[in-house]
mmCIF file of C-alpha atoms in Angstrom:
data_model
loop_
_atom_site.group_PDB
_atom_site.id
_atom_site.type_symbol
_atom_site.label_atom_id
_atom_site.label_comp_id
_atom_site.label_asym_id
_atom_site.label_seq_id
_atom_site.Cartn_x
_atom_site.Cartn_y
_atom_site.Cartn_z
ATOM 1 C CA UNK A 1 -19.731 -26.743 25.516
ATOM 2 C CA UNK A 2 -21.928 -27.422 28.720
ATOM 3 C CA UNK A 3 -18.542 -26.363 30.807
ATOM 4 C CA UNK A 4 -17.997 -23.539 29.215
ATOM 5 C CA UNK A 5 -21.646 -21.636 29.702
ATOM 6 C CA UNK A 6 -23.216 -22.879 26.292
ATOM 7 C CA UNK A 7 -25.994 -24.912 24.654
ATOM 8 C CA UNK A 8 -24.856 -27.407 22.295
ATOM 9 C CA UNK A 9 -27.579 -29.863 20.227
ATOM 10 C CA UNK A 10 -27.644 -32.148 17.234
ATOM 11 C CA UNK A 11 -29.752 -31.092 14.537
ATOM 12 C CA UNK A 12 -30.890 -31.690 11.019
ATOM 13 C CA UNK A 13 -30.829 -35.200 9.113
ATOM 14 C CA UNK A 14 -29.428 -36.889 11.984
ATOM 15 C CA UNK A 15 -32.398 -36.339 14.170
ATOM 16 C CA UNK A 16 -34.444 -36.916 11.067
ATOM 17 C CA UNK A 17 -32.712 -40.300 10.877
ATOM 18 C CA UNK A 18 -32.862 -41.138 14.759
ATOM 19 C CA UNK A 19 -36.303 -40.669 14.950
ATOM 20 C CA UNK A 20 -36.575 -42.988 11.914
ATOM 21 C CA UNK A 21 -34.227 -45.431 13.126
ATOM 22 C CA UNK A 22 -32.744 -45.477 9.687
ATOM 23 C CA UNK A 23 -28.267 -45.834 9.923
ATOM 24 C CA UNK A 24 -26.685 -43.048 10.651
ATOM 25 C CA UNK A 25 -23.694 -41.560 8.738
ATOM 26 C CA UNK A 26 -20.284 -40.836 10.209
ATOM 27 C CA UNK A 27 -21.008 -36.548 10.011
ATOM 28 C CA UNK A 28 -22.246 -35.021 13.022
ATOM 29 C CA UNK A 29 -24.009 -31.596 12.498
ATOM 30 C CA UNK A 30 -24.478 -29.593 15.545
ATOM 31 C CA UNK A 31 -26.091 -26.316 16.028
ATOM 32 C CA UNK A 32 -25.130 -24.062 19.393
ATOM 33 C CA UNK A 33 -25.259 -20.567 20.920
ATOM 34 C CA UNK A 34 -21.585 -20.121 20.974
ATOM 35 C CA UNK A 35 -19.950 -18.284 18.126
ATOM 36 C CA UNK A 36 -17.552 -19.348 16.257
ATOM 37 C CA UNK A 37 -14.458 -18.452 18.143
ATOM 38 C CA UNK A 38 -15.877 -19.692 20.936
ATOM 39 C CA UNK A 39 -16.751 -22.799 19.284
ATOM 40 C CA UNK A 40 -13.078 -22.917 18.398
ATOM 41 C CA UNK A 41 -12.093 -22.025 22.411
ATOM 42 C CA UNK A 42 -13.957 -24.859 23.235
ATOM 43 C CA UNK A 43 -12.634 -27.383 20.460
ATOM 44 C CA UNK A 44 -8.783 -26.555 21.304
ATOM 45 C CA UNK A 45 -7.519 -29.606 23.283
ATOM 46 C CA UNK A 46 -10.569 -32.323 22.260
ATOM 47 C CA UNK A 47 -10.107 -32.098 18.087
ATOM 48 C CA UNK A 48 -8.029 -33.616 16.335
ATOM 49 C CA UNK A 49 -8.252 -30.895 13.750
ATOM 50 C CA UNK A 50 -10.060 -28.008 13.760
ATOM 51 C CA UNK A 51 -11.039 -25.575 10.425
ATOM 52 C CA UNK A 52 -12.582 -22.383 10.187
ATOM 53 C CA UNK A 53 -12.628 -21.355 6.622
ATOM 54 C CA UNK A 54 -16.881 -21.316 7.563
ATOM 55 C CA UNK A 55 -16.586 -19.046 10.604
ATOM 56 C CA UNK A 56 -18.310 -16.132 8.702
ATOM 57 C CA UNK A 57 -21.071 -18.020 7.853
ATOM 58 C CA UNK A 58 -20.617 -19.154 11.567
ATOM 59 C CA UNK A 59 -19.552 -22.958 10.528
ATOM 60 C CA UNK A 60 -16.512 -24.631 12.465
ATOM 61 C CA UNK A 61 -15.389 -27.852 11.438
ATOM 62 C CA UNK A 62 -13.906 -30.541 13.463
ATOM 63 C CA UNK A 63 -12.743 -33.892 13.690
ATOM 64 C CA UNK A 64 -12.370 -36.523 16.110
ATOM 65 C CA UNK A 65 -11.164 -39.905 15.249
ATOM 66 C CA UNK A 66 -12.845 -41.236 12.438
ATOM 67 C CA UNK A 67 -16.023 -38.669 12.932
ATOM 68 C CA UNK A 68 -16.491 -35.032 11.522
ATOM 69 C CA UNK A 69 -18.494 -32.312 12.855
ATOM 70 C CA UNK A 70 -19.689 -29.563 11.787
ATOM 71 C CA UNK A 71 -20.825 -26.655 14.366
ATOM 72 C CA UNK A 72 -22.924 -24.205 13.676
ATOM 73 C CA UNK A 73 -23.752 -21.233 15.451
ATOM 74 C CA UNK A 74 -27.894 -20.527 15.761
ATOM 75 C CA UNK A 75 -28.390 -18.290 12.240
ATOM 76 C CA UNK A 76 -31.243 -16.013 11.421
ATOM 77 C CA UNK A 77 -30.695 -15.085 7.488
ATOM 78 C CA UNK A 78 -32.633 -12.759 5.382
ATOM 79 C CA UNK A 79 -32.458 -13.016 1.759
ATOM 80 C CA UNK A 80 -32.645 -10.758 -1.012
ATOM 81 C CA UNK A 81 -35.004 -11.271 -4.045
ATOM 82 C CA UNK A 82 -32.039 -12.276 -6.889
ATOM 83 C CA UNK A 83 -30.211 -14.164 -4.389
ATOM 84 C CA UNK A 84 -30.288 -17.662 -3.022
ATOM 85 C CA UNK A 85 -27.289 -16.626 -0.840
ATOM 86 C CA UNK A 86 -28.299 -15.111 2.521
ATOM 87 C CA UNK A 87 -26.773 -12.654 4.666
ATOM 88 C CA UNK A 88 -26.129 -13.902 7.847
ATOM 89 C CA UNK A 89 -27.014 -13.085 11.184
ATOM 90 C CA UNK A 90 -26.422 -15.190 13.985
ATOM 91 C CA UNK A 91 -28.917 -15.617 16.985
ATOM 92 C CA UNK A 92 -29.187 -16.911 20.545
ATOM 93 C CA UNK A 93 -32.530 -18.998 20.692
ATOM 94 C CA UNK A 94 -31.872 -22.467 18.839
ATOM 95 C CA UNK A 95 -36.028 -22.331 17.619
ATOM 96 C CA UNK A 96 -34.688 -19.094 15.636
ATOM 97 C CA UNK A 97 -32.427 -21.339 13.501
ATOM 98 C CA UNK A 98 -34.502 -24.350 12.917
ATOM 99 C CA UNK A 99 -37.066 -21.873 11.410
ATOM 100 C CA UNK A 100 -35.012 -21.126 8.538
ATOM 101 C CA UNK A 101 -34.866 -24.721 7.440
ATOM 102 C CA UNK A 102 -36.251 -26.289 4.739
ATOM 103 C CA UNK A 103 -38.573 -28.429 5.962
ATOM 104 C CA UNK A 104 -40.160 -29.254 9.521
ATOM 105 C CA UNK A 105 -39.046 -32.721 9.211
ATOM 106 C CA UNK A 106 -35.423 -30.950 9.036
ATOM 107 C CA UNK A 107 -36.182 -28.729 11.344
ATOM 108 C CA UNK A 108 -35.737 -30.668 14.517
ATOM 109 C CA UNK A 109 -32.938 -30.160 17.502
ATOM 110 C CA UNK A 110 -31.794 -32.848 20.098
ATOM 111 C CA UNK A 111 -30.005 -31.243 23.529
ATOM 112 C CA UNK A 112 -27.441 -33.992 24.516
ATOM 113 C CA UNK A 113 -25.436 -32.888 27.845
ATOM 114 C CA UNK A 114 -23.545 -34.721 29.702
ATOM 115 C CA UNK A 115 -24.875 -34.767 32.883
ATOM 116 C CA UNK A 116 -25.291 -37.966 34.228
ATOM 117 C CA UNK A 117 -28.648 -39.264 34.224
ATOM 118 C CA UNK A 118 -30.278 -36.499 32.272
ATOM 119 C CA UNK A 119 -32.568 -37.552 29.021
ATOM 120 C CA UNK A 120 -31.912 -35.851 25.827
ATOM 121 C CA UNK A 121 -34.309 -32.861 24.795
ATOM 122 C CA UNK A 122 -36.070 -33.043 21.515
ATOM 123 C CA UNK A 123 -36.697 -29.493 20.047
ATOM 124 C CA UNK A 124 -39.422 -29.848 17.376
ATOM 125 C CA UNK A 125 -41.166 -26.578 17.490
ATOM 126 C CA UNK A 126 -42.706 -26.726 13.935
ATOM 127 C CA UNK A 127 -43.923 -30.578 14.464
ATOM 128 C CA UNK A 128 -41.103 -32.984 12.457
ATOM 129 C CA UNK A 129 -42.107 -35.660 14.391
ATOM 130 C CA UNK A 130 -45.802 -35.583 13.316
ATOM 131 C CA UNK A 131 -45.090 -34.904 10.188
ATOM 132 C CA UNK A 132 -42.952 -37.942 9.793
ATOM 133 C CA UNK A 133 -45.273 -40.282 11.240
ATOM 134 C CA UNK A 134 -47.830 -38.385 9.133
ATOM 135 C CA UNK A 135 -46.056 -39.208 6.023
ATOM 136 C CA UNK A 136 -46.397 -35.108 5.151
ATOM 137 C CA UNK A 137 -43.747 -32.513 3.723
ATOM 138 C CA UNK A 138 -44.139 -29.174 4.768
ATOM 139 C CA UNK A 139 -41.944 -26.254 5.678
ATOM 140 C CA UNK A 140 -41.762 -24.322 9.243
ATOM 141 C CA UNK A 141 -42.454 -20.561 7.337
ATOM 142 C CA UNK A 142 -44.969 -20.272 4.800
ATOM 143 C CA UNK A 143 -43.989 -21.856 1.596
ATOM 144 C CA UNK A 144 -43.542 -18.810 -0.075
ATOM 145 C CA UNK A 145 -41.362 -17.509 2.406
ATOM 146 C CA UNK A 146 -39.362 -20.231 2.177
ATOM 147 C CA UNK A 147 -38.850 -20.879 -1.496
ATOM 148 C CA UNK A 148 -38.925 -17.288 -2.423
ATOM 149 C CA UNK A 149 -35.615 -17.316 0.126
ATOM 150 C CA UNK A 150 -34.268 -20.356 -1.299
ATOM 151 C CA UNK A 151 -35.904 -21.757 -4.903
ATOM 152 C CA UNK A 152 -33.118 -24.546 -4.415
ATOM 153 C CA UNK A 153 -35.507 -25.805 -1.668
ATOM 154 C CA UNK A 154 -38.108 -27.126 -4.291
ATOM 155 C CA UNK A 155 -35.739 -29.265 -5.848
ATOM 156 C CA UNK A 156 -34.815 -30.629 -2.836
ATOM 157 C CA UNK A 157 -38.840 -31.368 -2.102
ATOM 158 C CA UNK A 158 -38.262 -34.097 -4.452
ATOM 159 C CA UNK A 159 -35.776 -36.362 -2.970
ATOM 160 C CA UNK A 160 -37.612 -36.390 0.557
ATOM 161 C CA UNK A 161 -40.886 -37.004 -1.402
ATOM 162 C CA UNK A 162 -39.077 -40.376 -2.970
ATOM 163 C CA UNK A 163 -36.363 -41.009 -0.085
ATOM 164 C CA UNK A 164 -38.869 -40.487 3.005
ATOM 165 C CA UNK A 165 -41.922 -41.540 1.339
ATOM 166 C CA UNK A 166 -43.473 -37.937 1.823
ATOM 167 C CA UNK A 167 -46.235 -36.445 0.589
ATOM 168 C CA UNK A 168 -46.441 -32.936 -0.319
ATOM 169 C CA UNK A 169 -48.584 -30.511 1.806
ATOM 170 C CA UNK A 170 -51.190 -28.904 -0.845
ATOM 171 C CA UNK A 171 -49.955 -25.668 0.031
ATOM 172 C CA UNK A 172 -46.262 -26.657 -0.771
ATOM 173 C CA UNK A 173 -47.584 -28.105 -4.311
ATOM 174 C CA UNK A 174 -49.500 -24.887 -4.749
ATOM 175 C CA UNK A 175 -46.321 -22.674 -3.643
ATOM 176 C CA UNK A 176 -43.888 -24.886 -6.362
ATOM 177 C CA UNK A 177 -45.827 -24.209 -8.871
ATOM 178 C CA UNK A 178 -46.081 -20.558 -8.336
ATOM 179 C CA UNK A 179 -42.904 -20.040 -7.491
ATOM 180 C CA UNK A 180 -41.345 -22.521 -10.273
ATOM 181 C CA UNK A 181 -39.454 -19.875 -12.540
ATOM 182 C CA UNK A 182 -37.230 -18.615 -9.307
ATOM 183 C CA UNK A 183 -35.369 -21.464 -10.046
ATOM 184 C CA UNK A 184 -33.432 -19.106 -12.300
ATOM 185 C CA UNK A 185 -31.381 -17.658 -9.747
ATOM 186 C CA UNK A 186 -29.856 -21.216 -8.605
ATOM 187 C CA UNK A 187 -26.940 -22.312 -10.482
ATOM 188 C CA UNK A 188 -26.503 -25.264 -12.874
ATOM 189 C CA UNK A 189 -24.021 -26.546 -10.353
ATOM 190 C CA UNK A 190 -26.428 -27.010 -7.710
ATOM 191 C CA UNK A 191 -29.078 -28.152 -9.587
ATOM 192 C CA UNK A 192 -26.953 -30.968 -11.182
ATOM 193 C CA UNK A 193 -25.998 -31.662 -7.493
ATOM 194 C CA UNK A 194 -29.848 -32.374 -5.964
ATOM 195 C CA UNK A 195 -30.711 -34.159 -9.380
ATOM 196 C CA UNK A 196 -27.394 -36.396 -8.592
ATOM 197 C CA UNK A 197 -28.980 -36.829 -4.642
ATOM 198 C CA UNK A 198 -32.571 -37.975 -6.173
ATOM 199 C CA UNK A 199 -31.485 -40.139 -8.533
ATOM 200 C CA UNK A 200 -29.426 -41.966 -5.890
ATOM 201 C CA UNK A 201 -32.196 -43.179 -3.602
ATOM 202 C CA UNK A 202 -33.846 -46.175 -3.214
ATOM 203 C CA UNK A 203 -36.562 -45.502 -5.896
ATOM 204 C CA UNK A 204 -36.838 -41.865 -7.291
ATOM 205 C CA UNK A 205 -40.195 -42.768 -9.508
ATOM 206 C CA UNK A 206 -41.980 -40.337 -6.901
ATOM 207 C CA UNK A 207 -39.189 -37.271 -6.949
ATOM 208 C CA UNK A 208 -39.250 -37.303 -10.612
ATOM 209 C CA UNK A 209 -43.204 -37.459 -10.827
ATOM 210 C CA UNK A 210 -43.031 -33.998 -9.015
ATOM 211 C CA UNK A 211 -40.358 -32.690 -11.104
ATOM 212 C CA UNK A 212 -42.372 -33.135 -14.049
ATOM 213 C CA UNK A 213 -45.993 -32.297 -12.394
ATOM 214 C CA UNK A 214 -44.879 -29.270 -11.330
ATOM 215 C CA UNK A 215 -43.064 -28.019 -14.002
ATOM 216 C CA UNK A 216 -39.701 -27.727 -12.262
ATOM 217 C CA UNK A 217 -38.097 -30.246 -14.825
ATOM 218 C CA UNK A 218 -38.798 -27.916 -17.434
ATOM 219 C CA UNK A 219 -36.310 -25.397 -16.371
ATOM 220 C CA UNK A 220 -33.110 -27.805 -16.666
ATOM 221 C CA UNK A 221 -34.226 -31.017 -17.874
ATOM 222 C CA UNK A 222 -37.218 -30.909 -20.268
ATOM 223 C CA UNK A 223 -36.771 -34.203 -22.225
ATOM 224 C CA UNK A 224 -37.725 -35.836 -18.923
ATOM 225 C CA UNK A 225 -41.195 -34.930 -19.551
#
């Protein structure tokens, strides 16, 4: 990518993860300025395989030995009001596409090049780092912003609550519970899906609490209350 004129970094849960020290999985996700045929230019002759059924949404897959990746070009999305699915835009500055992530502890970039001798480059505009050793959840918009874009975000609160040992920002609590009934708009499907991801970590007691204090439980499972 370097070679070729563009910016290439990892971002996401692996950062998350690195700057946790916790194990990391074999999936790589990477976020750069190139778009997607260019990401596919640059893949030709280093992947093993190489898919593109993503390239509208600007996501290239690849694989190299035993490790996938998944590269994604910098995205700016705007959402409509009954719609969790955005229309996408893609953008040049990387700080443009870690805004639109969930949360700041998510929203975190590392620039790896290959010259020799040259540190890696943490990008944490929105402060994931602090926030980690802080033991907060927020999110890099407003709340509202970001839940009103994507209710499927509040469910997700709830696993980094009980799998990070987060607490919720009081103006994240405030927003869930305001914003509770868009929930509506997210399909069974990917509810079921989080709920499976919660239940799943170490100890979920905390995830759960927040489904029920919230009132988020009540919209798909109410005898947990």
């Amino acid at each position: 990518f370097e070679e070729a004129g563009h910016r290439v970094y990892l971002v996401g849960g692996i950062v998350r993860d690195l700057v946790l020290g916790r194990p990391l999985s074999g999936d790589i996700d990477l976020t750069t300025d190139a778009r997607p045929e260019e990401t596919v230019a640059v893949a030709k002759g280093w992947a093993d395989a190489i898919w593109d059924q993503g390239a509208r949404f600007g996501t290239i897959g690849l694989k190299k030995g035993d490790t996938t990746f998944e590269v994604t070009t910098h995205r700016a999305e705007a959402y409509s009001a009954d719609s969790r699915k955005p229309e996408v835009s893609f953008a040049s500055d990387v700080e443009a596409d870690l805004r639109r992530r969930d949360f700041t502890v998510n929203a975190m970039a590392l620039r790896v090049t290959g010259a020799a001798g040259e540190e890696p480059e943490l990008i944490d505009p929105f402060g994931g780092v602090a926030d980690l050793a802080a033991g907060v959840l927020r999110t890099p918009l407003s709340p509202e912003e970001s839940f009103t874009d994507d209710p499927l975000r509040m469910l997700r609160a709830a696993r980094f609550i009980a799998g990070y040992g987060l607490q919720p920002d009081p103006e994240l609590l405030a927003a869930v519970r305001r914003y509770v009934g868009r929930l509506e708009i997210v399909s069974a499907e990917r509810i079921r899906d989080e709920l499976c991801k919660l239940m799943v970590v170490e100890d979920p007691t905390a995830g759960l609490w927040f489904l029920v204090d919230t009132g988020l439980s009540d919209h798909f499972l109410p005898e947990l209350n």
